[in-house]
Short mmCIF file of N, CA and C in Angstrom, two decimals:
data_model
loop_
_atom_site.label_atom_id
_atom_site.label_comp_id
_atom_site.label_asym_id
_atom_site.label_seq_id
_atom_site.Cartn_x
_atom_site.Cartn_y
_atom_site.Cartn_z
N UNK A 1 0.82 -1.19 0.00
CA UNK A 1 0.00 0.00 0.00
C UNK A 1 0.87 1.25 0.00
N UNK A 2 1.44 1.01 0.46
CA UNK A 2 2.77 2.51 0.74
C UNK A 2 3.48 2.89 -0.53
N UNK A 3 3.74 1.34 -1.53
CA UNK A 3 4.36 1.96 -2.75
C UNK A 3 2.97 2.43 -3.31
N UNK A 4 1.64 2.11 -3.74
CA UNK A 4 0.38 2.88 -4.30
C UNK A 4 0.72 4.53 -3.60
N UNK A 5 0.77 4.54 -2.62
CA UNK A 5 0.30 5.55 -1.97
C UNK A 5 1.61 6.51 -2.60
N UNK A 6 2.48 6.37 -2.24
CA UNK A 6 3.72 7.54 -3.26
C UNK A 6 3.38 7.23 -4.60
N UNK A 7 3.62 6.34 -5.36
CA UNK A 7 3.09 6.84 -6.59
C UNK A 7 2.10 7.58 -6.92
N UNK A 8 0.44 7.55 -6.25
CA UNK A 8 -0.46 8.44 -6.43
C UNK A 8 0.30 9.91 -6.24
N UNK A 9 1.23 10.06 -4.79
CA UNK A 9 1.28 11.16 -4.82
C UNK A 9 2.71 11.72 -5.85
N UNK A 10 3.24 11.08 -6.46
CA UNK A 10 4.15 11.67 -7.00
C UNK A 10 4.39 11.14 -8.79
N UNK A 11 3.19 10.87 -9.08
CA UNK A 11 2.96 11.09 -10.46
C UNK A 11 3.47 9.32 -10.87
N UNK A 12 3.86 8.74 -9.90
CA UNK A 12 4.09 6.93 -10.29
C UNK A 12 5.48 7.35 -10.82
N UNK A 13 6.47 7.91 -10.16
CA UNK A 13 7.52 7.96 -10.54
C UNK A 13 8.29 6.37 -10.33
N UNK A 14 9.16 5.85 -11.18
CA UNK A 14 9.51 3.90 -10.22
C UNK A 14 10.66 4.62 -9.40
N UNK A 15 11.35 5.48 -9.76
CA UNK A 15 12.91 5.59 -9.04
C UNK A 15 12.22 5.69 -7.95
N UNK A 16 11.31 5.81 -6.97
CA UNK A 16 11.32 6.54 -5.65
C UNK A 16 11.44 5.30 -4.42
N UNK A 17 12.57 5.99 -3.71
CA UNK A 17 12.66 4.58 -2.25
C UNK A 17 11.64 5.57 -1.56
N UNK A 18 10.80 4.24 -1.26
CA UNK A 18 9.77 4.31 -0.27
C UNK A 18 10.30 4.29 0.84
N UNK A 19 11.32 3.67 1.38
CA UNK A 19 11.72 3.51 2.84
C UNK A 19 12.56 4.95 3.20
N UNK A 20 12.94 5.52 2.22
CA UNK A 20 13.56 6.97 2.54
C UNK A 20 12.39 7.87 2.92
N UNK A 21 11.30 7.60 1.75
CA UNK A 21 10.67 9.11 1.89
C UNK A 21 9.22 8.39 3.03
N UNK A 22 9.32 7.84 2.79
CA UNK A 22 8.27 7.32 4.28
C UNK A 22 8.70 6.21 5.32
N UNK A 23 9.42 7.10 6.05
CA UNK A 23 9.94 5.77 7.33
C UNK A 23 9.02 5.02 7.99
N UNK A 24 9.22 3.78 8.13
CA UNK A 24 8.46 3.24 9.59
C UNK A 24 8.85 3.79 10.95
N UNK A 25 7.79 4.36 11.53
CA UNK A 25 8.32 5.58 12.72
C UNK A 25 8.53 4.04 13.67
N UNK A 26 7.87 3.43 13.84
CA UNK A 26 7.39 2.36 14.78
C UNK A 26 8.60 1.57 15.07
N UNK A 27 8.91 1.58 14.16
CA UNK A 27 10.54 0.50 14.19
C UNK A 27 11.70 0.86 15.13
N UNK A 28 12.49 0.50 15.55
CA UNK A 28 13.40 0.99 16.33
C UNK A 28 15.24 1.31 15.27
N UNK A 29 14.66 0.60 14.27
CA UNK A 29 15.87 1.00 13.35
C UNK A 29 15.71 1.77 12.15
N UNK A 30 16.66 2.94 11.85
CA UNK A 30 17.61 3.03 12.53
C UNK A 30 16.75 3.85 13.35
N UNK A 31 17.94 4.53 14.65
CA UNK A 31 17.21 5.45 15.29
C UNK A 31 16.16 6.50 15.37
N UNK A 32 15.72 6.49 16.35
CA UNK A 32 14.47 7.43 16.07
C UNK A 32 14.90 8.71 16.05
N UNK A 33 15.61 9.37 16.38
CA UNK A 33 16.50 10.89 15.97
C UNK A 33 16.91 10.48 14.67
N UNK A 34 17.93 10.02 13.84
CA UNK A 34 17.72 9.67 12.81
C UNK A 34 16.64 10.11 11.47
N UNK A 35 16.07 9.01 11.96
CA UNK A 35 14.26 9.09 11.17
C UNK A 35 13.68 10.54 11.34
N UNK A 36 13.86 11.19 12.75
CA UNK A 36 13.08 12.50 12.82
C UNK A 36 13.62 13.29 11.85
N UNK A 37 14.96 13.05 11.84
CA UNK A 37 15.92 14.40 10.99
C UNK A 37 15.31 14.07 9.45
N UNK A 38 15.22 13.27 8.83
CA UNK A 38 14.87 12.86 8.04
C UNK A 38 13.77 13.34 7.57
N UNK A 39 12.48 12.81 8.50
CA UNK A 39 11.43 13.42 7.97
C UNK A 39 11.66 15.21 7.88
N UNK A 40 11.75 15.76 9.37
CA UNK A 40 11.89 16.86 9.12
C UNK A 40 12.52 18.05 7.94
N UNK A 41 13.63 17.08 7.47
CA UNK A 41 14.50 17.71 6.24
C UNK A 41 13.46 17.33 5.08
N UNK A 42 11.91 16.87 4.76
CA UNK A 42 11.28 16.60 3.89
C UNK A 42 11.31 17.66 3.14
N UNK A 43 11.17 18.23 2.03
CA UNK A 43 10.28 19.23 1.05
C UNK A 43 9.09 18.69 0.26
N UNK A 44 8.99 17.86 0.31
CA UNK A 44 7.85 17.17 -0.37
C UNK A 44 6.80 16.83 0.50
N UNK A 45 5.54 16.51 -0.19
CA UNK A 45 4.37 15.69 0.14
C UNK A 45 4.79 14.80 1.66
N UNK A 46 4.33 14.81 2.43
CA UNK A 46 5.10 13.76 3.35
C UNK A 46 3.85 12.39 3.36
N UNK A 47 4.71 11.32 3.79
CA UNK A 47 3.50 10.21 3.66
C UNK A 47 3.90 9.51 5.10
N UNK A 48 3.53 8.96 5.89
CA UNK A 48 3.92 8.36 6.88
C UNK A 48 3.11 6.74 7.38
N UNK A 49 4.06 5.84 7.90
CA UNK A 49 3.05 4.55 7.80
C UNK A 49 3.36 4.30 9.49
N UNK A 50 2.25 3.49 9.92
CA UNK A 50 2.77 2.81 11.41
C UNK A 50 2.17 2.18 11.89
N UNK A 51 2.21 1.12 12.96
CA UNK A 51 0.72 0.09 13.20
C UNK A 51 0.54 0.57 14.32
N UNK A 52 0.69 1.75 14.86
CA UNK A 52 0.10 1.98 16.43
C UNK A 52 -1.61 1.93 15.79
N UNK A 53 -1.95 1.88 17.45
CA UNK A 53 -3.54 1.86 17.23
C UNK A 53 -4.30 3.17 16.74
N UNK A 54 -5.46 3.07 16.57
CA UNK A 54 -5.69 4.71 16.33
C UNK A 54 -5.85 5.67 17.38
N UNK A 55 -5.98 5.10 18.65
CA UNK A 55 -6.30 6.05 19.72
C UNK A 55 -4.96 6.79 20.19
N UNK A 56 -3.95 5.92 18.96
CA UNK A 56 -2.72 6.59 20.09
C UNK A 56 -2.34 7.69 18.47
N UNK A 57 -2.70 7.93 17.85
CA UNK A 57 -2.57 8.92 17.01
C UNK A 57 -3.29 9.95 17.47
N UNK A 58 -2.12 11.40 17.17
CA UNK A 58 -3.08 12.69 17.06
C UNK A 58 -3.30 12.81 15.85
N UNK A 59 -4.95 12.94 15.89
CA UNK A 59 -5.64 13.78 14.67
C UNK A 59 -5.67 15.24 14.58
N UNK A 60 -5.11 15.59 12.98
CA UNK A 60 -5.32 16.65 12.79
C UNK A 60 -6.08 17.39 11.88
N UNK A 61 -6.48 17.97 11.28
CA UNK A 61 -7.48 18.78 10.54
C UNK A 61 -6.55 18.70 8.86
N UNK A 62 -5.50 19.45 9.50
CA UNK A 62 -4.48 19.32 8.14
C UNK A 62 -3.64 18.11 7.24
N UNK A 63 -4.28 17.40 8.24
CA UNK A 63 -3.89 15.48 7.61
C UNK A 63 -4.66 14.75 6.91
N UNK A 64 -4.40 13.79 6.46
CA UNK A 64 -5.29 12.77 6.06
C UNK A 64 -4.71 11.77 6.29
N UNK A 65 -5.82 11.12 6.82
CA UNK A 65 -5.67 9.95 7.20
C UNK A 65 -5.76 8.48 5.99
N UNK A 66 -5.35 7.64 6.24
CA UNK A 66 -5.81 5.93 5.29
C UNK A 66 -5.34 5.06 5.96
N UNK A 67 -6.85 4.38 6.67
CA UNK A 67 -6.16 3.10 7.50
C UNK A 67 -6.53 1.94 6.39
N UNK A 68 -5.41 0.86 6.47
CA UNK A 68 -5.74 -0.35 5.58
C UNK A 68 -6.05 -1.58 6.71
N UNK A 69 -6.82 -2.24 6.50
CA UNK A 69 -6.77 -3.06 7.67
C UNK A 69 -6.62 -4.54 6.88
N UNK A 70 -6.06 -5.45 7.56
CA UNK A 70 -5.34 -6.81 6.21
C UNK A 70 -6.32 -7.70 7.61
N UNK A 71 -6.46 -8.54 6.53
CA UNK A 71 -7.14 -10.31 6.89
C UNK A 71 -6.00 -11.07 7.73
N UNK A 72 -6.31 -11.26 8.99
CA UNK A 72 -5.12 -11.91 9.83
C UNK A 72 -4.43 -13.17 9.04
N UNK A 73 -5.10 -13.55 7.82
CA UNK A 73 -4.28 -14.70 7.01
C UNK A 73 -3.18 -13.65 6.41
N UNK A 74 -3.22 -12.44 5.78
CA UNK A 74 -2.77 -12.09 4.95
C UNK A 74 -1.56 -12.12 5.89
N UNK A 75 -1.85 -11.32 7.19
CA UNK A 75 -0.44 -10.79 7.85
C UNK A 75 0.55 -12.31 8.45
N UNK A 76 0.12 -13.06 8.89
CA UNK A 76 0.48 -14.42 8.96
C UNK A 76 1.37 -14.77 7.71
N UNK A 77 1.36 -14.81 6.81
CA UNK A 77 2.13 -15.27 5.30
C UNK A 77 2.52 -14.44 4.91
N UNK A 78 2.52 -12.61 5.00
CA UNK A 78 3.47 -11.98 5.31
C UNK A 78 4.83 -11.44 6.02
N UNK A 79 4.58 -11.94 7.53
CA UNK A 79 5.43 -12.26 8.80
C UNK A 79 6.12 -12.88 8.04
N UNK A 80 5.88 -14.77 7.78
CA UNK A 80 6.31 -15.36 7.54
C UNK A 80 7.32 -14.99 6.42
N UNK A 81 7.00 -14.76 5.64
CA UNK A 81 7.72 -14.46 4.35
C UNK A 81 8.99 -13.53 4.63
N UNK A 82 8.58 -12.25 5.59
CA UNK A 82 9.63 -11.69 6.22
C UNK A 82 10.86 -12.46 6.78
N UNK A 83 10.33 -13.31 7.77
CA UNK A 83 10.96 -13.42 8.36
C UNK A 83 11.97 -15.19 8.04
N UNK A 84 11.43 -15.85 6.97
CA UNK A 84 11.76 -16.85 6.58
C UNK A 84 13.33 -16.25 5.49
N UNK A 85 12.65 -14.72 5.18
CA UNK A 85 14.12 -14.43 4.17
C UNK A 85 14.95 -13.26 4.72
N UNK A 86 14.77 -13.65 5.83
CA UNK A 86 15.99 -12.05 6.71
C UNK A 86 17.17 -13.16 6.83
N UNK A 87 18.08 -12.39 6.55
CA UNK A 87 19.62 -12.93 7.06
C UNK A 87 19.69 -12.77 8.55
N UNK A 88 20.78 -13.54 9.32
CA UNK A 88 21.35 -13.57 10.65
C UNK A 88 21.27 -11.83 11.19
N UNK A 89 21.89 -10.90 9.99
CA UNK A 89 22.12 -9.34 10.15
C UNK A 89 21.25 -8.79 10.61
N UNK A 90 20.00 -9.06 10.03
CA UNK A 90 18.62 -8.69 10.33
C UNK A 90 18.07 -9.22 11.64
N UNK A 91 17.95 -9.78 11.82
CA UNK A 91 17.46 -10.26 13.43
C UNK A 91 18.29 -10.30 14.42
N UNK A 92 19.85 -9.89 13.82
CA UNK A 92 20.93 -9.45 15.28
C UNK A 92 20.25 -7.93 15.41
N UNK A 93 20.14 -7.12 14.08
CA UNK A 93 19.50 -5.95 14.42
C UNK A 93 18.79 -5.38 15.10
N UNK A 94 17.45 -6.24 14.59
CA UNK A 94 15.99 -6.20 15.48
C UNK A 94 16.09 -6.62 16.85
N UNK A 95 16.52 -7.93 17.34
CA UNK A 95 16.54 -8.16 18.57
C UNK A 95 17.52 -8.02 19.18
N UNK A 96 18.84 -7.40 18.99
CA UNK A 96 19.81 -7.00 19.60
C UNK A 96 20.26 -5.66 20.14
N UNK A 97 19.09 -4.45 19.64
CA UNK A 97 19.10 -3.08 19.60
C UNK A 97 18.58 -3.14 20.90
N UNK A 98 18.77 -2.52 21.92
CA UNK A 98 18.14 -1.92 22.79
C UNK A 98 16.93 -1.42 23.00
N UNK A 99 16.17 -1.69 23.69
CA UNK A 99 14.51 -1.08 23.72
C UNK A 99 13.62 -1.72 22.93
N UNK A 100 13.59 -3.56 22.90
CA UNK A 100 12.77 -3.81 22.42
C UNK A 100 11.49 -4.70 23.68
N UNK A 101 10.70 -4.37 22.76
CA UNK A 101 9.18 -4.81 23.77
C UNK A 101 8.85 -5.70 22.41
N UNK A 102 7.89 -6.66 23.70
CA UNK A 102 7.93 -8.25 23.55
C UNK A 102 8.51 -9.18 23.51
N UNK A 103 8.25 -10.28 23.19
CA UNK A 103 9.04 -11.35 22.71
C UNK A 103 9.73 -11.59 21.14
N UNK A 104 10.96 -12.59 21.10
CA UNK A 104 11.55 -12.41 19.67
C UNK A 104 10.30 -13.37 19.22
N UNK A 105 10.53 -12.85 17.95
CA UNK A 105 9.70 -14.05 17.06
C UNK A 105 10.40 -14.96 16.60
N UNK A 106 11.27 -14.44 16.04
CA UNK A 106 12.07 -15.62 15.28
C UNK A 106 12.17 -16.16 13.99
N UNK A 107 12.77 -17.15 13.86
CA UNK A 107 12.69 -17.80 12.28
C UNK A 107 11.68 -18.67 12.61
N UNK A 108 11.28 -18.57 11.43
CA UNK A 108 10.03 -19.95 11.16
C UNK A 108 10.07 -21.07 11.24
N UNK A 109 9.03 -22.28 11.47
CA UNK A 109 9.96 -23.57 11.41
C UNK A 109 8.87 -23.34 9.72
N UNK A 110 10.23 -24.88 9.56
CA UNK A 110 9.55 -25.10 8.08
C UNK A 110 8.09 -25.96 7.73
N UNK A 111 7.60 -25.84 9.01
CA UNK A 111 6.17 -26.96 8.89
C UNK A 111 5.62 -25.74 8.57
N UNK A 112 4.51 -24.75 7.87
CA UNK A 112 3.75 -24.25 7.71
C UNK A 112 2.80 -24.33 8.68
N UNK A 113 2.02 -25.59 8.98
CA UNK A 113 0.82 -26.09 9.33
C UNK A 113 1.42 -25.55 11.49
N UNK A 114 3.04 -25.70 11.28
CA UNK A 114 3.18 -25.35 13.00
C UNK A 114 3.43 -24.15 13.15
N UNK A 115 3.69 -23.23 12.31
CA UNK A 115 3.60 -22.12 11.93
C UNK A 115 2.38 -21.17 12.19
N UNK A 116 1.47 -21.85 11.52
CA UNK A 116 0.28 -21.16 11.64
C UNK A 116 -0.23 -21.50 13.21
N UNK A 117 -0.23 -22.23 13.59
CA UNK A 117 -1.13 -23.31 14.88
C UNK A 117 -0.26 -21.99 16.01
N UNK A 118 1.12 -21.99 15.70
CA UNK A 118 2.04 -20.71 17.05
C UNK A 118 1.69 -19.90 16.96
N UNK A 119 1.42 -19.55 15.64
CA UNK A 119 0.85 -17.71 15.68
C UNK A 119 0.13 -17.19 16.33
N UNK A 120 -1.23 -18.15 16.22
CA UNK A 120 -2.84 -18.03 16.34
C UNK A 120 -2.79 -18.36 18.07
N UNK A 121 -1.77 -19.28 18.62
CA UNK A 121 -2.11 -19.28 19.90
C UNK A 121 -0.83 -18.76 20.38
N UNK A 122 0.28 -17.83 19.88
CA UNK A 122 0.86 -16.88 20.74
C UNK A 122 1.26 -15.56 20.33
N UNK A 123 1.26 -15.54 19.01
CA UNK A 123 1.72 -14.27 18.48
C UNK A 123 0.42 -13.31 18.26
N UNK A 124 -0.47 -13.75 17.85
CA UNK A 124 -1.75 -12.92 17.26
C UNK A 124 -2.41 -11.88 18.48
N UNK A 125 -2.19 -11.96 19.88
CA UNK A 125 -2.67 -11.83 21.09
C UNK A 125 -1.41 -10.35 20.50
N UNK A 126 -0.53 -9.82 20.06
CA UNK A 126 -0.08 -8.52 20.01
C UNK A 126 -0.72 -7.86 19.33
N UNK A 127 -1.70 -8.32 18.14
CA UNK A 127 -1.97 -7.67 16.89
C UNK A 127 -3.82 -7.51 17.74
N UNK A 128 -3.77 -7.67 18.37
CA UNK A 128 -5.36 -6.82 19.49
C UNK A 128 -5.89 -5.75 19.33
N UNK A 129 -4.90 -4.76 18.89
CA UNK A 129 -4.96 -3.33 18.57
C UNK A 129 -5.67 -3.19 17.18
N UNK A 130 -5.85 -4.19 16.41
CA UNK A 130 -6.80 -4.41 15.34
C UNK A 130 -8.15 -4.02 15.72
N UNK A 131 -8.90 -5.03 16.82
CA UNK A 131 -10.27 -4.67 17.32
C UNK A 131 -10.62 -3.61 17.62
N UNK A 132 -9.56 -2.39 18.45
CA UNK A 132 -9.51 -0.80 18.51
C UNK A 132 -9.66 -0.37 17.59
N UNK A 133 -8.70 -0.69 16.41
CA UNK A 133 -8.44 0.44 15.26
C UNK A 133 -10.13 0.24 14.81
N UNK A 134 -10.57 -0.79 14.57
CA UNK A 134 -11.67 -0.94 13.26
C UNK A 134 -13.09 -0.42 14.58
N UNK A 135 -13.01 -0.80 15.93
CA UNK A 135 -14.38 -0.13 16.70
C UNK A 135 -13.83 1.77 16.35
N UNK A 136 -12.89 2.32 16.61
CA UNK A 136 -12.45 3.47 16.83
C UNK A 136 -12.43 3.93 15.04
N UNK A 137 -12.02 3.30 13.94
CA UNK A 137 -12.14 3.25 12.76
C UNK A 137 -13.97 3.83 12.41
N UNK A 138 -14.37 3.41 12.50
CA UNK A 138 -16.06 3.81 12.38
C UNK A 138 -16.56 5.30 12.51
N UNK A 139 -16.08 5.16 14.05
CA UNK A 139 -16.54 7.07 14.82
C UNK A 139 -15.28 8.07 14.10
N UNK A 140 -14.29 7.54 13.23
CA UNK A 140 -13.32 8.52 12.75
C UNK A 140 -14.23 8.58 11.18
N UNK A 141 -14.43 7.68 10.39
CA UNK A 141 -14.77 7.77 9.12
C UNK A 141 -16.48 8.71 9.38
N UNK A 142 -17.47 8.36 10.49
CA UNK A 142 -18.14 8.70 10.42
C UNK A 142 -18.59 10.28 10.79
N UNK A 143 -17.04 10.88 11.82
CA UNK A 143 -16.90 12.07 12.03
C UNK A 143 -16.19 12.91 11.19
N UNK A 144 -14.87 12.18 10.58
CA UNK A 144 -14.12 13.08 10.09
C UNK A 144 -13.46 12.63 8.57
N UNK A 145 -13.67 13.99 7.96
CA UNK A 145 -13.92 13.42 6.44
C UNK A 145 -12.68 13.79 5.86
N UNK A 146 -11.65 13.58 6.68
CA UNK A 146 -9.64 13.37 6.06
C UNK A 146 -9.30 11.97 6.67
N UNK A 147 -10.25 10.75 7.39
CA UNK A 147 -9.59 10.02 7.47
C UNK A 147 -10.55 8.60 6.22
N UNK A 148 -9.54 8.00 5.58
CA UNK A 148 -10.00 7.12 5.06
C UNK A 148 -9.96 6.08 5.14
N UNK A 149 -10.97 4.83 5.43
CA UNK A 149 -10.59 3.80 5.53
C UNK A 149 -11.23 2.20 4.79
N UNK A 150 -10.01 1.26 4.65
CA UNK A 150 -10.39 0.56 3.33
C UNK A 150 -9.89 -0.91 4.36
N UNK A 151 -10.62 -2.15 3.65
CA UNK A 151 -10.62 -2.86 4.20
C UNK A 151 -10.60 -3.92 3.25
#
């Protein structure tokens, strides 16, 4: 969705890194000073992505909003896919940086079928903030006409 979303706004240019011009604020890498300087040095359109819930966003008048909300299958075989093709580098990163909350996830095993069965009874219990976004999702689309939301 994030590459749609810069192309709409910048005419479908292909050269454009998405991960430059719209950071994941949420992430802990690289730093969050970093990322701020970054955005802040924007001149352009700014686009921003993040999975906090919606209650923990400030709304503003001069924003617009677009929440996407994905089918817990989709994000499941996404994870996976992530995380089945990160190198050693990548997960010394993530779980070796300082200031992380929760548990590691890890590499996948290669059963699919045990894969799915762990998720659903230990990982999915983080992604809760779903049931917020889409009750709290409603009273935003139905009050305020900069936030959009697609499902």
């Amino acid at each position: 969705m994030q590459i749609i979303i810069a192309q709409l706004l910048f005419g479908g240019d292909p050269t454009l890194e998405v991960a430059e011009m719209s950071p994941w604020m949420d992430l802990r890498l690289p730093p969050k000073e970093m990322k701020l300087q970054l955005v802040e040095a924007q001149t352009h359109r700014r686009f921003l992505k993040t999975h906090l819930p919606v209650d923990a966003l400030c709304f503003s008048d001069k924003a617009k909003y677009i929440y996407i909300g994905r089918d817990a299958r989709d994000v499941i075989w996404s994870l996976y896919n992530h995380h089945a093709n990160a190198n050693q580098m990548w997960y010394d990163a993530v779980y070796k940086t300082p200031g992380l909350v929760g548990p590691e996830i890890g590499r996948p095993t290669e059963d699919i079928k045990e894969y799915w069965n762990e998720w659903c009874q230990k990982v999915v219990f983080h992604f809760g903030h779903f049931g917020k976004m889409l009750k709290a999702g409603g009273k935003f689309v139905t009050y305020q006409c900069n936030v959009h939301t697609f499902f």
